[in-house]
Amino acid sequence: MANTKTLKVRIKDKHVPLLNEMARSVNFVWNYVNALSSRAIRERGQFLSEYDLHPYTKGAGKELGLHSQTLQCISKEYVTRRKQFKKTRLNWRRSGGAKRSLGWMPVNTGAASWKNGQVYHAGHYFKVWDSYGLSQYKFRTASFNEDARGRWYFNVVVEVAAKPTQGTGAVGIDLGLKDAATTSLGEKLESKHYRRLENALGIAQRANNRKRVKAIHAKIKNKRKDDIHQFSRQLVNTNAAIFVGNVQPKPLTKTKMAKSVLDAGWEMLKTMLEYKCNHAGVVFEEVNEAYTTQVCSCCGCLSQNSPKGRAGLRIREWTCECGITHDRDVNAARNILAAGHRRLAVGIPLL
Ligand SMILES: [Zn+2]
């Protein structure tokens, strides 16, 4: 069974001028397609498909310094976005000025390869920091992308062989506010260190230091992603079944708790767990998390002392009438695990 994953490697800065130039050409094509498509809609009521658009860009690659299939990829992406945003015209891609679009160049399957220890595309060699050993992989679609700091990356979809998990355990995960996630074994994915970076961010914002603000934003984003990758990887490696509460982040984000909820990166964690579990043959289920905070995971009673409602969010530790003292989140995670086991046994959500 072949699966795919996306690898991201940083391109060495000496290629930045060339990539910026290519990105300008991409923007030119995008804007041309945008004008063409919107005019067809306005004047003829016709929504051009990617195949309708191909003849218009065909043969322009050489002059623009782009791979011919990149032109097709741009049209394809354009039509996808036009459908997604349900618009008759999309934003122009800007090559300069304050609202400059971040550089982007799509690459079709087969149009980039690993050659002489470098990424080869459209007649150019690009040196990268090869943190994955790219030579081992077969490239599929890819893209060159610039980040807010002007660094360029090569993102490539590669084929990987599925590896079944060696794990035998089962674990429940409580997605919380204070700690981003807690497992039934007491491991925590913490969001604390982002607070420290956020303080630094506040300072930079007050000082109007835009470069530093961008740098810190990028740092927070990368750090969060790394942490979630590591946390989910370790869980998938050691377990045969993983259960999470079915928290719905949307209603909560409308309240004051929004910041913490977004910080926690629940969606990212769920998504990563889901695909890593699928990949490794690990059972992954969302279970109803109602009452998981209030019920004692030891005796099963709905304790008088357990945290309830908004006020209960502050209670981190509590003691049940049965005499057991609980960490609030670990207790919830244990209840989620129990609910997951019952669900697997009966096949319907229960709690
Ligand atoms: Zn109890």
XYZ file of N, CA and C in Angstrom, residues 73-307:
705
model
N -0.785 24.075 -14.164
C -1.063 24.011 -12.719
C -1.674 25.326 -12.227
N -1.204 26.442 -12.764
C -1.732 27.746 -12.335
C -3.213 27.835 -12.711
N -3.553 27.431 -13.947
C -4.960 27.462 -14.372
C -5.809 26.532 -13.508
N -5.252 25.380 -13.219
C -5.974 24.410 -12.400
C -6.264 24.989 -11.011
N -5.221 25.554 -10.410
C -5.369 26.150 -9.090
C -6.364 27.309 -9.139
N -6.265 28.103 -10.214
C -7.162 29.249 -10.346
C -8.628 28.795 -10.353
N -8.931 27.777 -11.159
C -10.315 27.305 -11.273
C -10.791 26.707 -9.948
N -9.895 25.968 -9.276
C -10.246 25.412 -7.967
C -10.627 26.524 -6.992
N -9.799 27.572 -6.932
C -10.063 28.687 -6.005
C -11.325 29.445 -6.394
N -11.530 29.625 -7.697
C -12.716 30.364 -8.141
C -13.971 29.627 -7.677
N -13.928 28.287 -7.773
C -15.069 27.484 -7.309
C -15.197 27.559 -5.788
N -14.046 27.424 -5.138
C -14.046 27.406 -3.678
C -14.618 28.696 -3.106
N -14.206 29.831 -3.656
C -14.648 31.114 -3.102
C -15.923 31.618 -3.772
N -16.418 30.855 -4.753
C -17.660 31.229 -5.445
C -17.611 32.676 -5.911
N -16.524 33.021 -6.591
C -16.371 34.386 -7.082
C -16.206 34.381 -8.595
N -16.568 35.483 -9.216
C -16.399 35.581 -10.656
C -15.014 36.135 -10.987
N -14.395 36.764 -9.992
C -13.026 37.228 -10.190
C -12.282 37.085 -8.861
N -11.046 36.644 -8.914
C -10.264 36.497 -7.685
C -9.337 37.701 -7.517
N -8.657 37.749 -6.370
C -7.699 38.835 -6.148
C -6.546 38.738 -7.136
N -6.027 39.885 -7.517
C -4.820 39.903 -8.338
C -3.654 39.457 -7.489
N -2.695 38.804 -8.105
C -1.453 38.492 -7.382
C -0.487 39.637 -7.630
N 0.025 40.230 -6.536
C 0.881 41.403 -6.647
C 2.347 41.024 -6.497
N 3.159 41.542 -7.391
C 4.589 41.223 -7.341
C 5.390 42.249 -6.550
N 4.778 43.353 -6.181
C 5.518 44.369 -5.419
C 4.590 45.138 -4.512
N 5.171 46.094 -3.783
C 4.370 46.936 -2.906
C 4.090 46.272 -1.573
N 3.349 46.994 -0.726
C 3.118 46.533 0.643
C 2.246 45.280 0.666
N 1.323 45.154 -0.301
C 0.417 44.005 -0.294
C 0.903 42.896 -1.218
N 2.205 42.857 -1.432
C 2.816 41.866 -2.307
C 2.359 40.446 -1.935
N 2.018 39.637 -2.944
C 1.653 38.242 -2.677
C 2.926 37.443 -2.375
N 2.851 36.538 -1.426
C 4.012 35.687 -1.147
C 4.261 34.790 -2.352
N 5.518 34.671 -2.718
C 5.882 33.929 -3.912
C 5.364 32.496 -3.901
N 4.931 32.046 -5.070
C 4.371 30.695 -5.195
C 4.587 30.214 -6.618
N 5.025 28.969 -6.753
C 5.159 28.387 -8.085
C 4.790 26.904 -8.013
N 3.671 26.521 -8.631
C 3.254 25.119 -8.591
C 4.064 24.271 -9.569
N 4.236 23.001 -9.214
C 5.042 22.083 -10.027
C 4.254 20.789 -10.210
N 4.090 20.376 -11.446
C 3.317 19.159 -11.706
C 4.145 17.895 -11.443
N 3.465 16.775 -11.253
C 4.150 15.494 -11.096
C 5.081 15.263 -12.293
N 6.307 14.930 -11.993
C 7.255 14.645 -13.069
C 8.050 15.861 -13.519
N 7.643 17.063 -13.090
C 8.315 18.276 -13.552
C 9.446 18.710 -12.617
N 9.585 18.012 -11.488
C 10.725 18.267 -10.600
C 11.302 16.918 -10.196
N 12.615 16.882 -10.045
C 13.218 15.614 -9.640
C 14.451 15.895 -8.789
N 14.986 14.835 -8.219
C 16.205 14.940 -7.425
C 17.365 14.537 -8.317
N 18.266 15.479 -8.576
C 19.368 15.235 -9.501
C 20.633 15.841 -8.927
N 21.709 15.086 -8.941
C 23.007 15.575 -8.448
C 22.886 16.218 -7.064
N 22.090 15.620 -6.204
C 21.957 16.136 -4.841
C 21.225 17.458 -4.751
N 20.449 17.774 -5.798
C 19.699 19.027 -5.783
C 18.318 18.811 -6.389
N 17.438 19.794 -6.164
C 16.123 19.743 -6.800
C 16.280 20.319 -8.200
N 15.862 19.550 -9.200
C 15.977 19.998 -10.576
C 14.589 20.324 -11.102
N 14.431 21.545 -11.596
C 13.123 21.953 -12.125
C 13.298 23.032 -13.185
N 12.621 22.881 -14.287
C 12.593 23.877 -15.371
C 13.996 24.328 -15.783
N 14.911 23.367 -15.855
C 16.257 23.693 -16.312
C 17.161 24.290 -15.245
N 16.687 24.367 -14.016
C 17.505 24.941 -12.942
C 17.742 23.916 -11.836
N 18.902 24.043 -11.205
C 19.192 23.246 -10.010
C 19.004 24.131 -8.787
N 18.316 23.599 -7.774
C 18.123 24.350 -6.533
C 18.743 23.579 -5.373
N 19.654 24.248 -4.669
C 20.250 23.614 -3.482
C 19.309 23.794 -2.298
N 19.143 22.725 -1.532
C 18.224 22.795 -0.387
C 18.921 22.253 0.862
N 18.365 22.582 2.029
C 18.776 21.897 3.248
C 17.965 20.614 3.296
N 18.580 19.523 2.906
C 17.852 18.277 2.707
C 17.713 17.535 4.022
N 16.684 17.864 4.786
C 16.536 17.248 6.106
C 15.842 15.892 6.047
N 15.391 15.454 4.886
C 14.665 14.181 4.809
C 15.399 13.088 4.036
N 16.462 13.459 3.350
C 17.070 12.491 2.451
C 16.172 12.330 1.243
N 15.978 13.404 0.497
C 15.001 13.424 -0.594
C 15.294 12.385 -1.683
N 16.559 11.947 -1.766
C 16.907 10.992 -2.820
C 16.136 9.679 -2.676
N 15.661 9.383 -1.454
C 14.940 8.125 -1.236
C 13.516 8.163 -1.762
N 13.040 9.355 -2.125
C 11.622 9.473 -2.442
C 11.347 9.726 -3.913
N 10.152 9.296 -4.317
C 9.675 9.598 -5.653
C 8.791 10.844 -5.525
N 9.146 11.892 -6.312
C 8.390 13.145 -6.212
C 7.066 13.049 -6.965
N 6.027 13.578 -6.379
C 4.772 13.769 -7.123
C 4.581 15.269 -7.309
N 3.381 15.795 -7.072
C 3.235 17.244 -7.270
C 4.033 17.994 -6.209
N 4.347 19.236 -6.515
C 5.164 20.022 -5.597
C 4.869 21.495 -5.805
N 5.444 22.318 -4.931
C 5.376 23.757 -5.175
C 6.559 24.426 -4.497
N 6.946 25.542 -5.053
C 7.930 26.400 -4.409
C 7.143 27.496 -3.706
N 7.439 27.736 -2.443
C 6.693 28.727 -1.690
C 7.610 29.643 -0.885
N 7.247 30.905 -0.868
C 7.988 31.881 -0.076
C 7.232 32.109 1.227
N 7.931 32.305 2.320
C 7.232 32.653 3.558
C 7.307 34.167 3.779
N 6.677 34.596 4.877
C 6.560 36.037 5.125
C 7.925 36.688 5.329
N 8.951 35.872 5.606
C 10.282 36.428 5.838
C 11.129 36.415 4.571
N 10.524 36.038 3.458
C 11.264 36.060 2.197
C 12.127 34.832 1.970
N 11.897 33.796 2.782
C 12.632 32.537 2.572
C 11.802 31.655 1.653
N 12.501 30.839 0.875
C 11.787 29.952 -0.049
C 11.895 28.495 0.388
N 10.816 27.771 0.135
C 10.749 26.356 0.494
C 10.282 25.540 -0.709
N 10.706 24.297 -0.726
C 10.220 23.356 -1.728
C 9.327 22.366 -0.996
N 8.030 22.365 -1.336
C 7.071 21.443 -0.720
C 6.761 20.361 -1.726
N 7.019 19.141 -1.360
C 6.816 18.075 -2.346
C 6.031 16.900 -1.756
N 5.072 16.427 -2.524
C 4.315 15.242 -2.132
C 5.125 14.024 -2.559
N 5.354 13.110 -1.624
C 6.143 11.927 -1.948
C 5.375 10.668 -1.558
N 5.758 9.564 -2.169
C 5.139 8.284 -1.826
C 5.911 7.651 -0.674
N 5.178 7.094 0.255
C 5.823 6.369 1.347
C 5.116 5.041 1.555
N 5.869 4.065 1.970
C 5.270 2.769 2.254
C 4.609 2.831 3.627
N 3.406 2.291 3.731
C 2.702 2.296 5.008
C 3.388 1.350 5.987
N 3.579 1.835 7.214
C 4.226 1.008 8.228
C 3.242 0.766 9.358
N 2.820 -0.476 9.609
C 1.854 -0.693 10.682
C 2.480 -0.402 12.044
N 1.657 0.060 12.986
C 2.161 0.422 14.302
C 2.630 -0.813 15.071
N 3.594 -0.626 15.946
C 4.034 -1.690 16.849
C 3.308 -1.549 18.183
N 2.563 -0.451 18.318
C 1.918 -0.128 19.588
C 0.790 -1.081 19.926
N 0.572 -1.280 21.205
C -0.480 -2.187 21.645
C -1.434 -1.505 22.616
N -1.098 -0.311 23.078
C -1.898 0.361 24.094
C -3.149 1.000 23.522
N -3.947 1.588 24.432
C -5.095 2.383 24.027
C -5.037 3.650 24.869
N -5.403 4.759 24.286
C -5.269 6.001 25.019
C -6.439 6.930 24.721
N -6.855 7.681 25.746
C -7.883 8.706 25.569
C -7.212 10.064 25.631
N -7.719 11.017 24.888
C -7.121 12.352 24.900
C -8.185 13.395 25.186
N -7.916 14.203 26.205
C -8.807 15.316 26.508
C -8.215 16.569 25.896
N -9.003 17.245 25.086
C -8.547 18.485 24.486
C -9.004 19.612 25.394
N -8.036 20.245 26.021
C -8.398 21.208 27.056
C -8.036 22.620 26.696
N -8.253 23.515 27.665
C -7.947 24.916 27.420
C -6.580 25.286 27.957
N -6.278 24.811 29.160
C -5.036 25.210 29.781
C -3.873 24.481 29.123
N -3.960 23.157 29.111
C -2.982 22.385 28.361
C -3.673 22.021 27.069
N -2.966 22.099 25.980
C -3.612 21.875 24.691
C -4.237 20.489 24.624
N -3.583 19.494 25.209
C -4.135 18.148 25.213
C -3.510 17.352 26.351
N -4.306 16.454 26.953
C -3.819 15.603 28.033
C -4.247 14.180 27.731
N -3.351 13.227 27.929
C -3.733 11.834 27.672
C -4.146 11.150 28.969
N -4.791 9.998 28.832
C -5.234 9.242 30.005
C -4.045 8.737 30.822
N -2.848 8.792 30.244
C -1.652 8.393 30.992
C -0.993 9.601 31.652
N -1.556 10.777 31.429
C -1.038 11.975 32.079
C -0.036 12.761 31.250
N 0.228 12.348 30.012
C 1.136 13.152 29.172
C 0.392 14.386 28.695
N 1.115 15.481 28.624
C 0.476 16.730 28.213
C 1.189 17.369 27.039
N 0.374 17.871 26.138
C 0.902 18.722 25.069
C 0.634 20.135 25.559
N 1.689 20.826 25.949
C 1.464 22.097 26.625
C 1.539 23.283 25.685
N 0.771 24.292 26.027
C 0.772 25.483 25.187
C 1.464 26.645 25.882
N 2.100 26.332 27.022
C 2.703 27.397 27.834
C 3.752 28.224 27.109
N 4.682 27.538 26.426
C 5.800 28.295 25.874
C 5.405 29.249 24.770
N 4.200 29.066 24.229
C 3.761 30.038 23.228
C 3.460 31.373 23.896
N 3.000 31.283 25.143
C 2.716 32.500 25.903
C 3.964 33.380 25.994
N 5.107 32.697 26.194
C 6.347 33.455 26.317
C 6.654 34.165 24.994
N 6.460 33.427 23.913
C 6.686 34.037 22.599
C 5.657 35.134 22.340
N 4.452 34.923 22.865
C 3.414 35.931 22.667
C 3.730 37.218 23.407
N 4.385 37.079 24.561
C 4.834 38.289 25.268
C 5.831 39.050 24.411
N 6.773 38.304 23.850
C 7.777 38.915 22.973
C 7.094 39.560 21.773
N 6.031 38.917 21.324
C 5.279 39.434 20.179
C 4.643 40.782 20.535
N 4.056 40.844 21.751
C 3.440 42.082 22.230
C 4.440 43.222 22.261
N 5.631 42.911 22.748
C 6.692 43.934 22.838
C 7.061 44.440 21.446
N 7.233 43.477 20.524
C 7.615 43.842 19.156
C 6.522 44.657 18.477
N 5.259 44.300 18.772
C 4.142 45.027 18.160
C 4.076 46.458 18.675
N 4.286 46.618 19.988
C 4.254 47.971 20.562
C 5.399 48.814 20.027
N 6.535 48.135 19.759
C 7.697 48.860 19.233
C 7.577 49.056 17.712
N 6.486 48.538 17.150
C 6.239 48.684 15.710
C 7.341 48.049 14.856
N 7.921 46.974 15.393
C 9.013 46.287 14.695
C 8.423 45.173 13.826
N 8.064 45.518 12.598
C 7.317 44.578 11.763
C 8.097 43.319 11.415
N 9.392 43.506 11.213
C 10.229 42.373 10.847
C 10.255 41.339 11.984
N 10.398 41.895 13.206
C 10.445 41.020 14.372
C 9.085 40.353 14.594
N 8.003 41.098 14.386
C 6.651 40.546 14.534
C 6.477 39.346 13.604
N 6.868 39.518 12.370
C 6.775 38.422 11.399
C 7.587 37.212 11.839
N 8.804 37.510 12.314
C 9.697 36.421 12.730
C 9.081 35.634 13.882
N 8.497 36.351 14.843
C 7.929 35.658 16.009
C 6.684 34.863 15.612
N 5.860 35.454 14.739
C 4.694 34.722 14.249
C 5.110 33.394 13.619
N 6.117 33.476 12.771
C 6.594 32.268 12.083
C 7.110 31.260 13.098
N 7.782 31.763 14.118
C 8.369 30.900 15.141
C 7.272 30.172 15.924
N 6.235 30.904 16.308
C 5.120 30.301 17.051
C 4.467 29.215 16.203
N 4.231 29.548 14.954
C 3.555 28.612 14.063
C 4.377 27.321 13.896
N 5.665 27.489 13.642
C 6.527 26.323 13.447
C 6.630 25.484 14.700
N 6.770 26.161 15.828
C 6.951 25.460 17.087
C 5.717 24.636 17.410
N 4.544 25.248 17.212
C 3.292 24.567 17.492
C 3.160 23.325 16.621
N 3.461 23.503 15.355
C 3.338 22.395 14.418
C 4.297 21.250 14.801
N 5.538 21.620 15.102
C 6.525 20.613 15.513
C 6.050 19.848 16.734
N 5.566 20.592 17.732
C 5.122 19.967 18.976
C 3.976 19.000 18.715
N 3.037 19.420 17.882
C 1.877 18.581 17.607
C 2.298 17.341 16.806
N 3.233 17.526 15.883
C 3.764 16.389 15.127
C 4.380 15.358 16.074
N 5.211 15.845 16.975
C 5.937 14.976 17.886
C 4.971 14.231 18.824
N 4.042 14.980 19.374
C 3.056 14.441 20.305
C 2.213 13.353 19.623
N 1.721 13.656 18.416
C 0.861 12.697 17.724
C 1.662 11.474 17.269
N 2.891 11.702 16.827
C 3.740 10.597 16.366
C 3.973 9.593 17.493
N 4.313 10.101 18.663
C 4.605 9.241 19.806
C 3.354 8.434 20.195
N 2.176 9.076 20.132
C 0.935 8.368 20.474
C 0.632 7.264 19.464
N 0.843 7.575 18.198
C 0.550 6.577 17.155
C 1.539 5.408 17.232
N 2.780 5.709 17.608
C 3.784 4.647 17.703
C 3.536 3.690 18.861
N 2.875 4.161 19.904
C 2.760 3.324 21.098
C 1.358 2.767 21.320
N 0.397 3.114 20.428
C -0.971 2.670 20.686
C -1.600 1.963 19.503
N -2.575 1.149 19.839
C -3.348 0.482 18.790
C -4.719 1.143 18.645
N -5.100 1.962 19.640
C -6.378 2.674 19.579
C -6.247 4.036 20.255
N -6.777 5.060 19.625
C -6.711 6.422 20.166
C -8.103 7.041 20.109
N -8.538 7.594 21.236
C -9.854 8.226 21.279
C -9.711 9.684 21.702
N -10.434 10.555 21.024
C -10.445 11.963 21.449
C -11.889 12.403 21.672
N -12.036 13.425 22.515
C -13.365 14.003 22.734
C -13.793 14.762 21.493
N -15.101 14.830 21.277
C -15.588 15.482 20.053
C -15.833 16.973 20.280
N -14.814 17.664 20.784
C -14.947 19.099 21.037
C -15.215 19.819 19.719
N -16.135 20.744 19.745
C -16.403 21.542 18.549
C -15.809 22.930 18.784
N -14.684 23.232 18.173
C -14.037 24.507 18.484
C -14.848 25.721 18.066
N -15.721 25.608 17.104
C -16.358 26.795 16.536
C -17.189 27.633 17.508
N -18.188 27.042 18.201
C -18.979 27.894 19.088
C -18.125 28.577 20.152
N -17.124 27.852 20.660
C -16.287 28.411 21.714
C -15.494 29.618 21.236
N -15.066 29.620 19.988
C -14.192 30.698 19.529
C -14.903 32.047 19.506
N -16.217 32.003 19.611
C -16.947 33.275 19.612
C -16.852 33.964 20.973
N -16.459 33.224 21.984
C -16.414 33.803 23.322
C -15.024 34.306 23.644
N -14.855 34.691 24.886
C -13.565 35.206 25.359
C -12.474 34.144 25.305
N -12.911 32.888 25.297
C -11.927 31.812 25.330
C -11.258 31.610 23.974
N -11.718 32.390 23.004
C -11.259 32.176 21.637
C -9.756 31.985 21.510
N -9.005 32.872 22.120
C -7.563 32.837 21.958
C -6.985 31.491 22.389
N -7.412 31.056 23.584
C -6.873 29.784 24.084
C -7.277 28.638 23.187
N -8.511 28.670 22.706
C -8.997 27.576 21.875
C -8.179 27.484 20.598
N -7.973 28.632 19.979
C -7.217 28.634 18.736
C -5.782 28.210 18.988
N -5.242 28.699 20.111
C -3.869 28.349 20.466
C -3.688 26.849 20.566
N -4.697 26.216 21.119
C -4.564 24.797 21.414
C -4.353 23.985 20.147
N -4.785 24.508 19.023
C -4.541 23.801 17.759
C -5.226 22.451 17.703
N -6.440 22.364 18.275
C -7.157 21.086 18.304
C -7.325 20.479 16.931
N -7.733 21.328 16.014
C -8.024 20.800 14.689
C -6.775 20.182 14.077
N -5.666 20.889 14.268
C -4.408 20.395 13.709
C -4.055 19.054 14.348
N -4.222 18.970 15.652
C -3.897 17.726 16.346
C -4.801 16.584 15.862
N -6.096 16.857 15.770
C -7.030 15.821 15.311
C -6.680 15.357 13.901
N -6.410 16.339 13.041
C -6.090 15.996 11.653
C -4.845 15.131 11.573
N -3.802 15.537 12.308
C -2.552 14.767 12.276
C -2.760 13.370 12.840
N -3.503 13.284 13.955
C -3.749 11.973 14.557
C -4.499 11.086 13.573
N -5.495 11.678 12.939
C -6.327 10.891 12.044
C -5.502 10.306 10.890
N -4.695 11.157 10.239
C -3.979 10.596 9.095
C -2.840 9.682 9.501
N -2.214 9.989 10.637
C -1.152 9.091 11.093
C -1.731 7.752 11.542
N -2.908 7.787 12.155
C -3.569 6.553 12.581
C -3.966 5.724 11.362
N -4.583 6.370 10.384
C -4.987 5.662 9.159
C -3.808 4.966 8.530
N -2.746 5.712 8.502
C -1.514 5.275 7.892
C -0.923 4.046 8.597
N -1.045 4.033 9.919
C -0.394 2.984 10.703
C -1.369 1.898 11.148
N -2.610 1.987 10.690
C -3.588 0.973 11.066
C -4.016 1.060 12.519
N -3.995 2.268 13.083
C -4.422 2.465 14.468
C -5.879 2.925 14.461
N -6.686 2.384 15.389
C -8.079 2.811 15.491
C -8.117 4.249 15.988
N -8.856 5.098 15.288
C -9.002 6.485 15.742
C -10.479 6.830 15.768
N -10.982 7.233 16.939
C -12.404 7.544 17.053
C -12.592 8.806 17.864
N -13.595 9.574 17.461
C -14.023 10.691 18.302
C -15.200 10.199 19.115
N -15.204 10.505 20.408
C -16.315 10.054 21.242
C -16.973 11.254 21.916
N -18.231 11.067 22.261
C -18.976 12.125 22.934
C -18.305 12.457 24.260
N -17.927 13.700 24.428
C -17.175 14.005 25.636
C -18.041 14.632 26.718
N -19.372 14.589 26.554
C -20.262 15.128 27.580
C -19.996 14.421 28.909
N -19.921 15.179 29.970
C -19.725 14.671 31.345
C -18.358 14.057 31.610
N -17.469 14.044 30.635
C -16.177 13.399 30.905
C -15.399 14.144 31.979
N -15.681 15.430 32.139
C -14.996 16.200 33.171
C -15.607 15.956 34.551
N -16.930 15.741 34.577
C -17.624 15.643 35.865
C -17.625 14.255 36.491
N -17.550 13.239 35.647
C -17.629 11.873 36.181
C -16.272 11.431 36.718
N -16.279 10.732 37.849
C -15.033 10.204 38.406
C -14.657 8.949 37.605
N -13.441 8.942 37.064
C -13.044 7.821 36.208
C -12.746 6.581 37.031
N -12.714 6.752 38.348
C -12.386 5.628 39.219
C -13.641 4.896 39.664
N -14.622 5.637 40.251
C -15.812 4.966 40.760
C -17.013 5.147 39.829
N -16.906 6.049 38.890
C -17.974 6.207 37.908
C -19.123 7.086 38.362
N -19.007 7.696 39.546
C -20.131 8.525 39.993
C -19.980 9.964 39.509
N -21.104 10.681 39.445
C -21.103 12.084 39.077
C -20.851 12.857 40.369
N -19.599 13.202 40.615
C -19.227 13.729 41.921
C -19.702 15.158 42.149
N -20.027 15.470 43.402
C -20.402 16.831 43.800
C -19.220 17.785 43.657
N -18.010 17.240 43.782
C -16.822 18.096 43.818
C -16.204 18.358 42.446
N -16.687 17.676 41.420
C -16.025 17.788 40.117
C -16.320 19.141 39.469
N -15.439 19.576 38.547
C -15.592 20.901 37.932
C -16.822 20.957 37.033
